Amino acid sequence: MLSDALGSATAGVISRLITHPLDTAKARLQSTELPKAGTTTNGLNVSYRGPLDVLRQTYHVEGIRGLYRGFDAILIGQL
């Protein structure tokens, strides 16, 4: 029974390691303001152009730690 619980917790942590950067990208995209009606999106009004751009910019500016921001709280909740 203990081995089943340990296996389940390990699987949960591994899955979060893979998906957490994607959740970070989703949250950053959702919190980005859209340009007002009638304005153009010439790259100055919008911070990100999509999920891959979020991941790229976050990694470039903040490093790997930026992609896993908040992971410790998720990890505690997972266990």
GROMACS .gro file of N, CA and C in nm:
model
  237
    1MET      N    1   0.082  -0.119   0.000
    1MET     CA    2   0.000   0.000   0.000
    1MET      C    3   0.086   0.126   0.000
    2LEU      N    4   0.193   0.124   0.079
    2LEU     CA    5   0.283   0.239   0.083
    2LEU      C    6   0.353   0.258  -0.051
    3SER      N    7   0.389   0.147  -0.116
    3SER     CA    8   0.456   0.158  -0.246
    3SER      C    9   0.361   0.216  -0.351
    4ASP      N   10   0.231   0.184  -0.341
    4ASP     CA   11   0.134   0.242  -0.435
    4ASP      C   12   0.122   0.392  -0.415
    5ALA      N   13   0.119   0.435  -0.290
    5ALA     CA   14   0.109   0.579  -0.261
    5ALA      C   15   0.235   0.652  -0.307
    6LEU      N   16   0.350   0.592  -0.283
    6LEU     CA   17   0.475   0.654  -0.326
    6LEU      C   18   0.485   0.661  -0.478
    7GLY      N   19   0.442   0.555  -0.544
    7GLY     CA   20   0.442   0.554  -0.690
    7GLY      C   21   0.348   0.659  -0.748
    8SER      N   22   0.233   0.674  -0.686
    8SER     CA   23   0.136   0.773  -0.730
    8SER      C   24   0.189   0.915  -0.712
    9ALA      N   25   0.250   0.940  -0.597
    9ALA     CA   26   0.306   1.073  -0.571
    9ALA      C   27   0.420   1.104  -0.667
   10THR      N   28   0.504   1.006  -0.695
   10THR     CA   29   0.615   1.025  -0.789
   10THR      C   30   0.563   1.055  -0.929
   11ALA      N   31   0.461   0.982  -0.972
   11ALA     CA   32   0.402   1.007  -1.104
   11ALA      C   33   0.342   1.148  -1.111
   12GLY      N   34   0.279   1.192  -1.004
   12GLY     CA   35   0.223   1.326  -1.001
   12GLY      C   36   0.329   1.434  -1.011
   13VAL      N   37   0.439   1.416  -0.940
   13VAL     CA   38   0.548   1.514  -0.944
   13VAL      C   39   0.611   1.518  -1.083
   14ILE      N   40   0.633   1.402  -1.143
   14ILE     CA   41   0.693   1.398  -1.277
   14ILE      C   42   0.602   1.464  -1.379
   15SER      N   43   0.472   1.440  -1.369
   15SER     CA   44   0.380   1.503  -1.464
   15SER      C   45   0.378   1.654  -1.446
   16ARG      N   46   0.386   1.703  -1.321
   16ARG     CA   47   0.390   1.847  -1.297
   16ARG      C   48   0.520   1.908  -1.347
   17LEU      N   49   0.631   1.836  -1.337
   17LEU     CA   50   0.758   1.887  -1.391
   17LEU      C   51   0.747   1.915  -1.540
   18ILE      N   52   0.673   1.830  -1.609
   18ILE     CA   53   0.659   1.846  -1.753
   18ILE      C   54   0.558   1.956  -1.788
   19THR      N   55   0.448   1.962  -1.715
   19THR     CA   56   0.340   2.053  -1.754
   19THR      C   57   0.345   2.190  -1.688
   20HIS      N   58   0.424   2.209  -1.584
   20HIS     CA   59   0.423   2.338  -1.513
   20HIS      C   60   0.466   2.455  -1.602
   21PRO      N   61   0.570   2.443  -1.685
   21PRO     CA   62   0.602   2.556  -1.773
   21PRO      C   63   0.487   2.593  -1.867
   22LEU      N   64   0.410   2.494  -1.910
   22LEU     CA   65   0.295   2.524  -1.996
   22LEU      C   66   0.187   2.599  -1.918
   23ASP      N   67   0.166   2.563  -1.794
   23ASP     CA   68   0.070   2.635  -1.710
   23ASP      C   69   0.118   2.778  -1.684
   24THR      N   70   0.248   2.795  -1.666
   24THR     CA   71   0.305   2.929  -1.649
   24THR      C   72   0.280   3.014  -1.773
   25ALA      N   73   0.302   2.955  -1.891
   25ALA     CA   74   0.279   3.027  -2.016
   25ALA      C   75   0.132   3.065  -2.030
   26LYS      N   76   0.042   2.973  -1.996
   26LYS     CA   77  -0.102   2.999  -2.005
   26LYS      C   78  -0.142   3.114  -1.913
   27ALA      N   79  -0.090   3.112  -1.791
   27ALA     CA   80  -0.124   3.217  -1.695
   27ALA      C   81  -0.072   3.353  -1.741
   28ARG      N   82   0.048   3.355  -1.797
   28ARG     CA   83   0.103   3.483  -1.845
   28ARG      C   84   0.026   3.534  -1.965
   29LEU      N   85  -0.016   3.445  -2.053
   29LEU     CA   86  -0.097   3.488  -2.167
   29LEU      C   87  -0.232   3.542  -2.121
   30GLN      N   88  -0.291   3.477  -2.023
   30GLN     CA   89  -0.422   3.521  -1.975
   30GLN      C   90  -0.414   3.655  -1.902
   31SER      N   91  -0.300   3.687  -1.845
   31SER     CA   92  -0.289   3.812  -1.771
   31SER      C   93  -0.237   3.927  -1.858
   32THR      N   94  -0.206   3.900  -1.984
   32THR     CA   95  -0.160   4.004  -2.076
   32THR      C   96  -0.279   4.083  -2.128
   33GLU      N   97  -0.268   4.214  -2.125
   33GLU     CA   98  -0.376   4.298  -2.177
   33GLU      C   99  -0.381   4.293  -2.328
   34LEU      N  100  -0.501   4.288  -2.380
   34LEU     CA  101  -0.520   4.294  -2.525
   34LEU      C  102  -0.520   4.439  -2.568
   35PRO      N  103  -0.477   4.467  -2.692
   35PRO     CA  104  -0.481   4.605  -2.739
   35PRO      C  105  -0.624   4.654  -2.752
   36LYS      N  106  -0.642   4.783  -2.737
   36LYS     CA  107  -0.776   4.842  -2.748
   36LYS      C  108  -0.823   4.837  -2.893
   37ALA      N  109  -0.954   4.838  -2.910
   37ALA     CA  110  -1.012   4.833  -3.044
   37ALA      C  111  -0.963   4.951  -3.128
   38GLY      N  112  -0.928   4.923  -3.251
   38GLY     CA  113  -0.883   5.027  -3.341
   38GLY      C  114  -0.732   5.048  -3.340
   39THR      N  115  -0.659   4.983  -3.251
   39THR     CA  116  -0.515   4.996  -3.250
   39THR      C  117  -0.452   4.878  -3.322
   40THR      N  118  -0.333   4.897  -3.368
   40THR     CA  119  -0.263   4.790  -3.438
   40THR      C  120  -0.174   4.714  -3.342
   41THR      N  121  -0.148   4.590  -3.374
   41THR     CA  122  -0.057   4.509  -3.293
   41THR      C  123   0.074   4.498  -3.367
   42ASN      N  124   0.154   4.601  -3.356
   42ASN     CA  125   0.281   4.604  -3.426
   42ASN      C  126   0.395   4.550  -3.341
   43GLY      N  127   0.363   4.475  -3.237
   43GLY     CA  128   0.465   4.418  -3.150
   43GLY      C  129   0.491   4.503  -3.028
   44LEU      N  130   0.442   4.627  -3.027
   44LEU     CA  131   0.466   4.714  -2.913
   44LEU      C  132   0.353   4.707  -2.811
   45ASN      N  133   0.232   4.678  -2.857
   45ASN     CA  134   0.117   4.677  -2.768
   45ASN      C  135   0.098   4.542  -2.698
   46VAL      N  136   0.149   4.435  -2.756
   46VAL     CA  137   0.129   4.301  -2.702
   46VAL      C  138   0.265   4.245  -2.662
   47SER      N  139   0.272   4.193  -2.539
   47SER     CA  140   0.398   4.142  -2.488
   47SER      C  141   0.436   4.009  -2.551
   48TYR      N  142   0.337   3.922  -2.571
   48TYR     CA  143   0.365   3.787  -2.620
   48TYR      C  144   0.285   3.760  -2.746
   49ARG      N  145   0.342   3.679  -2.833
   49ARG     CA  146   0.274   3.643  -2.957
   49ARG      C  147   0.213   3.504  -2.953
   50GLY      N  148   0.234   3.431  -2.845
   50GLY     CA  149   0.178   3.297  -2.831
   50GLY      C  150   0.250   3.222  -2.720
   51PRO      N  151   0.207   3.098  -2.696
   51PRO     CA  152   0.265   3.021  -2.586
   51PRO      C  153   0.415   2.995  -2.601
   52LEU      N  154   0.459   2.964  -2.721
   52LEU     CA  155   0.603   2.940  -2.740
   52LEU      C  156   0.684   3.066  -2.718
   53ASP      N  157   0.628   3.181  -2.757
   53ASP     CA  158   0.696   3.308  -2.734
   53ASP      C  159   0.705   3.339  -2.585
   54VAL      N  160   0.600   3.304  -2.510
   54VAL     CA  161   0.604   3.322  -2.364
   54VAL      C  162   0.717   3.238  -2.306
   55LEU      N  163   0.723   3.112  -2.345
   55LEU     CA  164   0.828   3.024  -2.293
   55LEU      C  165   0.967   3.076  -2.329
   56ARG      N  166   0.983   3.120  -2.454
   56ARG     CA  167   1.113   3.170  -2.500
   56ARG      C  168   1.153   3.296  -2.425
   57GLN      N  169   1.063   3.392  -2.414
   57GLN     CA  170   1.096   3.517  -2.346
   57GLN      C  171   1.120   3.496  -2.197
   58THR      N  172   1.039   3.412  -2.135
   58THR     CA  173   1.057   3.385  -1.992
   58THR      C  174   1.191   3.320  -1.967
   59TYR      N  175   1.227   3.221  -2.048
   59TYR     CA  176   1.355   3.154  -2.031
   59TYR      C  177   1.472   3.251  -2.055
   60HIS      N  178   1.457   3.337  -2.155
   60HIS     CA  179   1.563   3.432  -2.188
   60HIS      C  180   1.584   3.534  -2.076
   61VAL      N  181   1.475   3.583  -2.018
   61VAL     CA  182   1.485   3.689  -1.917
   61VAL      C  183   1.508   3.632  -1.776
   62GLU      N  184   1.432   3.528  -1.739
   62GLU     CA  185   1.435   3.479  -1.602
   62GLU      C  186   1.506   3.345  -1.584
   63GLY      N  187   1.537   3.279  -1.695
   63GLY     CA  188   1.601   3.149  -1.686
   63GLY      C  189   1.501   3.040  -1.652
   64ILE      N  190   1.554   2.924  -1.621
   64ILE     CA  191   1.468   2.809  -1.592
   64ILE      C  192   1.383   2.832  -1.467
   65ARG      N  193   1.432   2.912  -1.375
   65ARG     CA  194   1.355   2.941  -1.253
   65ARG      C  195   1.226   3.016  -1.284
   66GLY      N  196   1.227   3.098  -1.388
   66GLY     CA  197   1.106   3.169  -1.427
   66GLY      C  198   0.997   3.076  -1.477
   67LEU      N  199   1.037   2.967  -1.543
   67LEU     CA  200   0.940   2.871  -1.594
   67LEU      C  201   0.877   2.788  -1.482
   68TYR      N  202   0.949   2.775  -1.372
   68TYR     CA  203   0.900   2.694  -1.261
   68TYR      C  204   0.862   2.779  -1.140
   69ARG      N  205   0.832   2.906  -1.163
   69ARG     CA  206   0.787   2.994  -1.055
   69ARG      C  207   0.657   2.940  -0.998
   70GLY      N  208   0.651   2.927  -0.866
   70GLY     CA  209   0.533   2.875  -0.799
   70GLY      C  210   0.526   2.724  -0.792
   71PHE      N  211   0.629   2.656  -0.841
   71PHE     CA  212   0.627   2.510  -0.842
   71PHE      C  213   0.631   2.451  -0.702
   72ASP      N  214   0.696   2.520  -0.611
   72ASP     CA  215   0.705   2.467  -0.474
   72ASP      C  216   0.567   2.454  -0.410
   73ALA      N  217   0.481   2.550  -0.433
   73ALA     CA  218   0.345   2.542  -0.377
   73ALA      C  219   0.266   2.429  -0.442
   74ILE      N  220   0.283   2.411  -0.571
   74ILE     CA  221   0.216   2.302  -0.642
   74ILE      C  222   0.267   2.168  -0.590
   75LEU      N  223   0.398   2.160  -0.569
   75LEU     CA  224   0.458   2.036  -0.520
   75LEU      C  225   0.405   1.998  -0.382
   76ILE      N  226   0.393   2.095  -0.295
   76ILE     CA  227   0.340   2.069  -0.160
   76ILE      C  228   0.195   2.021  -0.170
   77GLY      N  229   0.118   2.083  -0.257
   77GLY     CA  230  -0.021   2.042  -0.276
   77GLY      C  231  -0.033   1.905  -0.338
   78GLN      N  232   0.063   1.868  -0.421
   78GLN     CA  233   0.061   1.738  -0.488
   78GLN      C  234   0.087   1.625  -0.390
   79LEU      N  235   0.173   1.651  -0.292
   79LEU     CA  236   0.208   1.547  -0.195
   79LEU      C  237   0.103   1.545  -0.086
   0.00000   0.00000   0.00000
